[in-house]
């Protein structure tokens, strides 16, 4: 019997599940937000993921529903569950990825290390938090933020007065401004029946709040760090009841602590390197996990893997127009494109390079990605 997975959302994460689905013999269908999206090749339906009727109709023809993003509203998720649809990750887990305040509260209950934080409902509460944290803090909108939007470093409460107004009296999240050495990410897969697998912790480099590069495994990571990060990722996956892929974004502090920044319950940019640098890619692993199939090995296939995002792309030009030159100059580079029109700052593809030497891999990947500037 063919296994059928339905993905809600037609972005690049859904697109990158297509190839492994074909290899596994899984029938993949996508509910895309519009025509011509990244995952158009597998889009069997186009419609609004906020509409329960649309999502229920889409779910009728699949065995499991999963996601390309975390924005499907809770009532729609609950309607799916009530209709007997297998939803992975389920609504109870997804709410921790949909609301950063709900996440902080739950992580505190689990005893996970995280920055000092508070829910602040007005400027005077934020002023009190600033006074307690050296006069600076990071303020976040609990919902709807991505790629650094909805995140602001402030020293005066008035800087986010408009956010308090927009959120109609709902609390914002205030966090201590963490002075970190670097950012890391831990990926874990978890099956509905409980089995888990952790990838080696990676270093992520952000520019302007957007992931620019990933180095895997995190350079210089001690065995201890690899073990601590994997255990933390698995305890969060277990504690939150996550099914499918979980990415835990981390700060590594100057005094060698790791603190949880945020969570994503789906394949994640920090795991794109696994397509060419691990035995099982995160996209295949996600499909295995949501279908409750045995998980694949997470071992790296080379000493070093580097992923460089193609941000923006060649303006006014098809990205594929640059293929031949990049391939000619960098035969070691694996170029992945998302079928999206280039636009400043937009993630339109990435390059993976693996090898024995991290510095050489970084050089190759950056140089190949530069062909698409
Ligand atoms: P988004 O949901 O938009 O990805 P994040 O919460 O991951 O937002 O924050 C985006 C970036 O802002 C992080 O990758 C990090 O570089 C910085 N940042 C977030 N929280 C803090 C913090 N408490 N201290 C220092 N930097 C932070």
Short mmCIF file of C-alpha atoms and ligand atoms in Angstrom, two decimals:
data_model
loop_
_atom_site.label_atom_id
_atom_site.label_comp_id
_atom_site.label_asym_id
_atom_site.label_seq_id
_atom_site.Cartn_x
_atom_site.Cartn_y
_atom_site.Cartn_z
CA UNK A 1 0.00 0.00 0.00
CA UNK A 2 1.34 3.40 -0.92
CA UNK A 3 1.83 5.73 2.02
CA UNK A 4 0.36 9.16 1.44
CA UNK A 5 1.63 12.32 3.11
CA UNK A 6 -0.11 15.68 2.71
CA UNK A 7 1.94 18.83 3.34
CA UNK A 8 0.19 22.09 4.17
CA UNK A 9 2.13 24.96 2.63
CA UNK A 10 3.86 25.07 -0.74
CA UNK A 11 7.22 26.67 0.12
CA UNK A 12 10.74 25.36 -0.34
CA UNK A 13 10.55 22.99 2.63
CA UNK A 14 7.63 21.15 1.02
CA UNK A 15 9.50 21.26 -2.30
CA UNK A 16 12.55 19.58 -0.78
CA UNK A 17 10.39 16.72 0.56
CA UNK A 18 9.44 15.77 -3.01
CA UNK A 19 12.67 14.02 -4.03
CA UNK A 20 12.93 11.86 -0.89
CA UNK A 21 9.21 11.04 -1.15
CA UNK A 22 9.78 9.72 -4.66
CA UNK A 23 12.75 7.66 -3.45
CA UNK A 24 10.78 6.22 -0.51
CA UNK A 25 7.74 5.51 -2.67
CA UNK A 26 5.66 7.91 -0.59
CA UNK A 27 2.88 9.75 -2.41
CA UNK A 28 3.32 13.40 -1.49
CA UNK A 29 0.64 16.00 -2.04
CA UNK A 30 0.79 19.65 -1.14
CA UNK A 31 -1.87 22.22 -0.28
CA UNK A 32 -0.26 25.33 -1.74
CA UNK A 33 -1.25 28.90 -0.94
CA UNK A 34 -1.23 29.87 -4.62
CA UNK A 35 -0.27 28.79 -8.11
CA UNK A 36 3.37 28.50 -9.09
CA UNK A 37 4.79 28.10 -5.60
CA UNK A 38 8.06 26.34 -4.77
CA UNK A 39 6.36 22.96 -4.27
CA UNK A 40 4.05 23.35 -7.30
CA UNK A 41 5.26 20.01 -8.70
CA UNK A 42 3.43 18.17 -5.88
CA UNK A 43 0.59 20.65 -5.35
CA UNK A 44 -2.68 18.75 -5.72
CA UNK A 45 -4.68 21.61 -4.25
CA UNK A 46 -4.50 25.36 -3.95
CA UNK A 47 -6.32 27.00 -1.08
CA UNK A 48 -6.33 28.87 2.21
CA UNK A 49 -4.78 26.91 5.08
CA UNK A 50 -6.78 29.05 7.53
CA UNK A 51 -10.03 27.60 6.19
CA UNK A 52 -11.04 24.37 7.98
CA UNK A 53 -13.20 23.16 5.06
CA UNK A 54 -10.34 23.53 2.58
CA UNK A 55 -7.87 21.74 4.85
CA UNK A 56 -10.31 18.93 5.73
CA UNK A 57 -11.05 18.30 2.05
CA UNK A 58 -7.30 18.17 1.32
CA UNK A 59 -6.73 15.75 4.22
CA UNK A 60 -9.28 13.25 2.92
CA UNK A 61 -6.87 11.84 0.37
CA UNK A 62 -3.81 11.37 2.63
CA UNK A 63 -2.76 9.18 5.57
CA UNK A 64 -0.85 11.86 7.47
CA UNK A 65 -0.91 15.65 7.41
CA UNK A 66 2.26 17.62 8.07
CA UNK A 67 3.49 21.14 7.43
CA UNK A 68 5.85 23.43 5.57
CA UNK A 69 5.26 26.16 8.20
CA UNK A 70 3.73 26.61 11.66
CA UNK A 71 0.94 29.05 10.80
CA UNK A 72 -2.09 26.76 10.54
CA UNK A 73 -4.48 28.11 13.20
CA UNK A 74 -5.24 25.93 16.23
CA UNK A 75 -9.00 25.61 15.46
CA UNK A 76 -8.15 24.21 12.00
CA UNK A 77 -5.64 21.77 13.51
CA UNK A 78 -8.20 20.67 16.12
CA UNK A 79 -10.84 20.17 13.40
CA UNK A 80 -8.43 17.82 11.61
CA UNK A 81 -7.77 15.81 14.77
CA UNK A 82 -11.49 15.62 15.56
CA UNK A 83 -12.13 14.33 12.05
CA UNK A 84 -9.71 11.47 12.79
CA UNK A 85 -6.83 12.75 10.65
CA UNK A 86 -3.28 11.89 11.77
CA UNK A 87 -1.58 15.29 12.20
CA UNK A 88 2.19 15.46 12.83
CA UNK A 89 3.27 17.51 14.64
CA UNK A 90 -0.09 17.72 16.42
CA UNK A 91 -1.78 20.87 17.72
CA UNK A 92 -0.60 20.36 21.32
CA UNK A 93 3.02 20.38 20.19
CA UNK A 94 2.65 23.04 17.50
CA UNK A 95 1.34 25.67 19.87
CA UNK A 96 4.81 25.81 21.46
CA UNK A 97 6.23 26.79 18.07
CA UNK A 98 3.38 29.20 17.31
CA UNK A 99 3.68 31.39 20.38
CA UNK A 100 7.05 32.30 21.92
CA UNK A 101 5.52 33.07 25.33
CA UNK A 102 3.81 29.68 25.50
CA UNK A 103 7.16 28.15 24.49
CA UNK A 104 9.14 30.03 27.19
CA UNK A 105 6.66 28.97 29.90
CA UNK A 106 6.84 25.30 28.89
CA UNK A 107 10.63 25.28 28.53
CA UNK A 108 10.84 26.74 32.05
CA UNK A 109 8.66 23.87 33.33
CA UNK A 110 10.96 21.40 31.59
CA UNK A 111 14.00 23.05 33.16
CA UNK A 112 15.57 23.80 29.76
CA UNK A 113 18.29 26.48 29.89
CA UNK A 114 17.06 29.74 28.38
CA UNK A 115 17.68 33.49 28.55
CA UNK A 116 15.99 35.40 31.40
CA UNK A 117 12.56 36.37 30.13
CA UNK A 118 9.26 37.90 31.17
CA UNK A 119 5.83 38.50 29.72
CA UNK A 120 5.39 42.29 29.67
CA UNK A 121 1.95 43.81 29.16
CA UNK A 122 2.80 47.51 29.05
CA UNK A 123 5.67 49.99 28.96
CA UNK A 124 6.01 50.13 32.75
CA UNK A 125 6.48 46.36 33.00
CA UNK A 126 9.06 46.55 30.21
CA UNK A 127 10.80 49.41 32.03
CA UNK A 128 11.06 47.23 35.15
CA UNK A 129 12.57 44.39 33.05
CA UNK A 130 15.07 46.80 31.47
CA UNK A 131 16.06 48.13 34.90
CA UNK A 132 16.75 44.56 36.05
CA UNK A 133 18.79 43.68 32.95
CA UNK A 134 21.33 46.46 32.51
CA UNK A 135 19.05 48.78 30.53
CA UNK A 136 18.82 46.66 27.37
CA UNK A 137 16.56 43.81 26.31
CA UNK A 138 15.28 41.95 23.27
CA UNK A 139 11.54 42.36 22.79
CA UNK A 140 9.62 39.89 20.62
CA UNK A 141 6.08 39.64 19.36
CA UNK A 142 4.93 36.22 20.62
CA UNK A 143 3.30 35.30 17.30
CA UNK A 144 3.83 35.93 13.61
CA UNK A 145 7.57 36.73 13.65
CA UNK A 146 10.05 35.18 11.25
CA UNK A 147 13.53 35.90 9.91
CA UNK A 148 14.12 38.56 12.58
CA UNK A 149 10.82 40.40 11.99
CA UNK A 150 9.08 40.93 15.31
CA UNK A 151 12.42 41.00 17.17
CA UNK A 152 13.87 44.29 18.44
CA UNK A 153 16.73 45.24 20.75
CA UNK A 154 15.48 48.10 22.91
CA UNK A 155 16.81 50.38 25.61
CA UNK A 156 13.62 52.44 26.02
CA UNK A 157 10.11 50.95 26.36
CA UNK A 158 8.72 53.58 23.95
CA UNK A 159 10.62 51.86 21.10
CA UNK A 160 7.96 49.15 21.03
CA UNK A 161 4.93 51.29 21.96
CA UNK A 162 3.40 50.47 18.55
CA UNK A 163 3.72 46.72 19.23
CA UNK A 164 1.86 47.08 22.53
CA UNK A 165 -0.85 48.95 20.62
CA UNK A 166 -0.98 46.41 17.75
CA UNK A 167 -1.24 43.49 20.15
CA UNK A 168 -4.24 45.11 21.88
CA UNK A 169 -3.04 44.71 25.46
CA UNK A 170 -1.66 41.18 24.98
CA UNK A 171 1.74 40.62 26.52
CA UNK A 172 5.00 40.82 24.56
CA UNK A 173 8.04 38.67 25.34
CA UNK A 174 11.03 40.46 26.88
CA UNK A 175 14.36 38.60 26.99
CA UNK A 176 17.77 39.43 28.36
CA UNK A 177 20.13 40.49 25.57
CA UNK A 178 22.38 37.42 25.43
CA UNK A 179 26.03 38.10 24.66
CA UNK A 180 26.75 34.98 22.68
CA UNK A 181 29.91 33.58 21.12
CA UNK A 182 27.93 32.05 18.30
CA UNK A 183 24.56 30.58 17.41
CA UNK A 184 24.01 26.84 17.17
CA UNK A 185 21.15 24.61 16.11
CA UNK A 186 20.24 21.12 17.22
CA UNK A 187 17.99 18.97 15.08
CA UNK A 188 16.07 15.98 16.33
CA UNK A 189 13.52 13.67 14.71
CA UNK A 190 10.83 12.02 16.80
CA UNK A 191 8.30 9.36 15.81
CA UNK A 192 4.73 9.24 17.16
CA UNK A 193 5.70 5.97 18.86
CA UNK A 194 8.52 7.79 20.62
CA UNK A 195 11.76 6.80 18.85
CA UNK A 196 14.19 9.68 18.37
CA UNK A 197 17.36 10.48 16.43
CA UNK A 198 19.61 13.51 16.87
CA UNK A 199 21.87 15.13 14.25
CA UNK A 200 25.22 16.62 15.28
CA UNK A 201 24.86 20.19 16.56
CA UNK A 202 25.69 22.82 13.90
CA UNK A 203 26.79 26.46 13.87
CA UNK A 204 24.44 28.92 12.21
CA UNK A 205 25.49 32.36 11.03
CA UNK A 206 22.76 35.00 10.73
CA UNK A 207 22.94 38.25 8.81
CA UNK A 208 20.25 40.88 9.40
CA UNK A 209 18.22 38.30 11.32
CA UNK A 210 18.32 35.81 8.41
CA UNK A 211 20.29 32.57 8.33
CA UNK A 212 23.21 33.05 5.92
CA UNK A 213 25.47 30.03 6.51
CA UNK A 214 25.54 26.75 8.41
CA UNK A 215 28.68 24.83 9.39
CA UNK A 216 28.22 21.16 10.23
CA UNK A 217 29.21 19.80 12.65
CA UNK A 218 29.74 23.00 14.66
CA UNK A 219 33.50 23.68 14.30
CA UNK A 220 35.50 22.82 17.38
CA UNK A 221 32.50 21.37 19.22
CA UNK A 222 33.66 19.14 22.05
CA UNK A 223 32.16 15.69 22.51
CA UNK A 224 30.54 17.11 25.61
CA UNK A 225 28.83 19.92 23.69
CA UNK A 226 27.59 17.50 21.02
CA UNK A 227 26.18 15.24 23.72
CA UNK A 228 24.64 18.04 25.81
CA UNK A 229 22.98 19.64 22.76
CA UNK A 230 21.62 16.30 21.52
CA UNK A 231 20.24 15.46 24.95
CA UNK A 232 18.65 18.90 25.27
CA UNK A 233 17.06 18.56 21.81
CA UNK A 234 15.69 15.12 22.62
CA UNK A 235 14.34 16.18 26.01
CA UNK A 236 12.52 19.09 24.36
CA UNK A 237 11.15 16.88 21.56
CA UNK A 238 9.94 14.41 24.15
CA UNK A 239 8.70 17.00 26.65
CA UNK A 240 6.70 18.87 24.02
CA UNK A 241 5.45 15.73 22.27
CA UNK A 242 6.94 16.79 18.93
CA UNK A 243 6.48 14.44 15.98
CA UNK A 244 8.57 14.94 12.84
CA UNK A 245 11.64 17.17 12.73
CA UNK A 246 12.40 19.64 15.52
CA UNK A 247 15.04 22.37 15.25
CA UNK A 248 16.22 23.95 18.50
CA UNK A 249 17.98 27.27 17.89
CA UNK A 250 20.61 27.87 20.56
CA UNK A 251 22.99 30.53 21.81
CA UNK A 252 26.47 29.43 22.92
CA UNK A 253 27.59 31.93 25.56
CA UNK A 254 31.10 33.10 26.32
CA UNK A 255 31.05 30.95 29.47
CA UNK A 256 30.16 27.80 27.47
CA UNK A 257 26.49 27.55 28.31
CA UNK A 258 23.85 26.81 25.72
CA UNK A 259 20.52 28.60 25.93
CA UNK A 260 17.41 27.90 23.88
CA UNK A 261 16.43 30.74 21.55
CA UNK A 262 13.52 29.26 19.66
CA UNK A 263 11.97 26.16 18.14
CA UNK A 264 10.82 25.08 14.69
CA UNK A 265 8.74 21.93 14.24
CA UNK A 266 9.53 21.03 10.64
CA UNK A 267 12.63 20.73 8.48
CA UNK A 268 14.68 23.88 9.04
CA UNK A 269 17.27 25.97 7.24
CA UNK A 270 19.88 24.83 9.76
CA UNK A 271 19.44 21.26 8.46
CA UNK A 272 19.73 21.79 4.70
CA UNK A 273 23.33 20.52 4.86
CA UNK A 274 21.95 17.03 5.58
CA UNK A 275 20.78 16.73 1.95
CA UNK A 276 24.39 16.23 0.87
CA UNK A 277 26.25 15.72 4.14
CA UNK A 278 24.36 13.12 6.20
CA UNK A 279 23.24 9.54 5.67
CA UNK A 280 19.59 10.61 5.96
CA UNK A 281 18.50 14.09 4.95
CA UNK A 282 16.19 16.03 7.25
CA UNK A 283 13.50 15.94 4.54
CA UNK A 284 13.55 12.14 4.29
CA UNK A 285 13.76 11.93 8.09
CA UNK A 286 10.70 14.14 8.47
CA UNK A 287 8.69 11.88 6.15
CA UNK A 288 9.87 8.77 8.00
CA UNK A 289 9.05 10.33 11.36
CA UNK A 290 5.52 11.53 10.51
CA UNK A 291 4.75 8.12 8.99
CA UNK A 292 6.11 6.44 12.15
CA UNK A 293 8.68 4.52 10.09
CA UNK A 294 12.10 3.60 11.55
CA UNK A 295 14.38 6.66 11.50
CA UNK A 296 17.48 6.78 9.33
CA UNK A 297 21.06 7.24 10.52
CA UNK A 298 22.00 10.84 11.23
CA UNK A 299 25.76 10.39 10.80
CA UNK A 300 27.61 12.92 8.67
CA UNK A 301 29.09 11.45 5.48
CA UNK A 302 32.08 13.82 5.48
CA UNK A 303 34.24 15.58 8.06
CA UNK A 304 32.67 18.93 7.21
CA UNK A 305 29.57 20.22 5.47
CA UNK A 306 28.81 23.84 4.71
CA UNK A 307 25.55 25.39 3.55
CA UNK A 308 25.43 28.91 2.14
CA UNK A 309 22.05 30.47 1.37
CA UNK A 310 21.43 32.22 -1.92
CA UNK A 311 19.72 35.37 -0.68
CA UNK A 312 18.09 37.69 -3.18
CA UNK A 313 19.36 36.03 -6.32
CA UNK A 314 20.14 37.63 -9.70
CA UNK A 315 17.68 40.51 -9.94
CA UNK A 316 15.42 40.51 -12.98
CA UNK A 317 16.84 37.21 -14.17
CA UNK A 318 15.99 33.53 -13.84
CA UNK A 319 18.33 31.99 -11.28
CA UNK A 320 18.93 29.05 -13.61
CA UNK A 321 20.60 31.46 -16.03
CA UNK A 322 23.65 31.38 -13.74
CA UNK A 323 23.79 27.60 -13.39
CA UNK A 324 26.31 26.72 -16.05
CA UNK A 325 28.96 29.20 -14.91
CA UNK A 326 28.62 28.18 -11.22
CA UNK A 327 28.72 24.48 -12.06
CA UNK A 328 31.71 24.92 -14.32
CA UNK A 329 33.72 26.78 -11.68
CA UNK A 330 32.60 24.64 -8.70
CA UNK A 331 31.92 21.02 -9.60
CA UNK A 332 32.05 20.07 -5.89
CA UNK A 333 29.17 22.39 -5.04
CA UNK A 334 25.63 21.01 -4.79
CA UNK A 335 23.27 23.75 -5.92
CA UNK A 336 19.64 23.69 -4.76
CA UNK A 337 17.04 26.14 -6.06
CA UNK A 338 13.52 26.80 -4.87
CA UNK A 339 11.77 27.87 -8.08
CA UNK A 340 11.16 31.32 -6.62
CA UNK A 341 11.54 34.65 -8.38
CA UNK A 342 14.67 36.49 -7.16
CA UNK A 343 13.91 39.46 -4.89
CA UNK A 344 16.24 41.33 -2.50
CA UNK A 345 16.75 39.37 0.73
CA UNK A 346 14.56 36.43 -0.36
CA UNK A 347 15.81 32.88 0.19
CA UNK A 348 15.82 31.49 -3.37
CA UNK A 349 18.24 28.59 -2.99
CA UNK A 350 21.32 27.29 -1.24
CA UNK A 351 24.64 25.63 -1.94
CA UNK A 352 26.01 22.65 -0.03
CA UNK A 353 29.66 21.62 -0.08
CA UNK A 354 31.16 18.70 1.84
CA UNK A 355 34.80 17.77 2.32
CA UNK A 356 37.70 16.99 4.64
CA UNK A 357 38.45 20.58 5.48
CA UNK A 358 35.91 23.06 6.80
CA UNK A 359 37.79 26.14 5.54
CA UNK A 360 37.97 24.78 2.01
CA UNK A 361 34.30 23.83 2.11
CA UNK A 362 33.37 27.34 3.31
CA UNK A 363 35.42 28.86 0.51
CA UNK A 364 33.86 26.64 -2.18
CA UNK A 365 30.30 27.12 -0.96
CA UNK A 366 30.62 30.91 -0.70
CA UNK A 367 32.28 31.16 -4.08
CA UNK A 368 29.62 29.01 -5.77
CA UNK A 369 26.77 30.94 -4.08
CA UNK A 370 28.34 34.22 -5.21
CA UNK A 371 27.58 33.27 -8.82
CA UNK A 372 23.92 33.92 -8.00
CA UNK A 373 24.34 37.43 -6.48
P1 LIG B 1 12.73 34.79 14.39
O1 LIG B 1 11.51 34.11 14.93
O2 LIG B 1 12.42 35.98 13.55
O3 LIG B 1 13.72 33.85 13.75
P2 LIG B 1 14.45 34.86 16.75
O4 LIG B 1 13.79 34.82 18.07
O5 LIG B 1 15.13 33.60 16.26
O6 LIG B 1 13.42 35.42 15.68
O7 LIG B 1 15.53 36.02 16.72
C1 LIG B 1 16.24 36.38 15.54
C2 LIG B 1 17.70 36.67 15.87
O8 LIG B 1 17.80 37.74 16.82
C3 LIG B 1 18.42 35.50 16.52
O9 LIG B 1 18.89 34.58 15.56
C4 LIG B 1 19.54 36.21 17.26
O10 LIG B 1 20.59 36.53 16.37
C5 LIG B 1 18.86 37.49 17.74
N1 LIG B 1 18.30 37.30 19.09
C6 LIG B 1 17.08 36.79 19.41
N2 LIG B 1 16.90 36.73 20.74
C7 LIG B 1 18.02 37.23 21.31
C8 LIG B 1 18.45 37.43 22.67
N3 LIG B 1 17.68 37.16 23.72
N4 LIG B 1 19.70 37.92 22.86
C9 LIG B 1 20.50 38.22 21.82
N5 LIG B 1 20.15 38.07 20.52
C10 LIG B 1 18.93 37.59 20.26
#
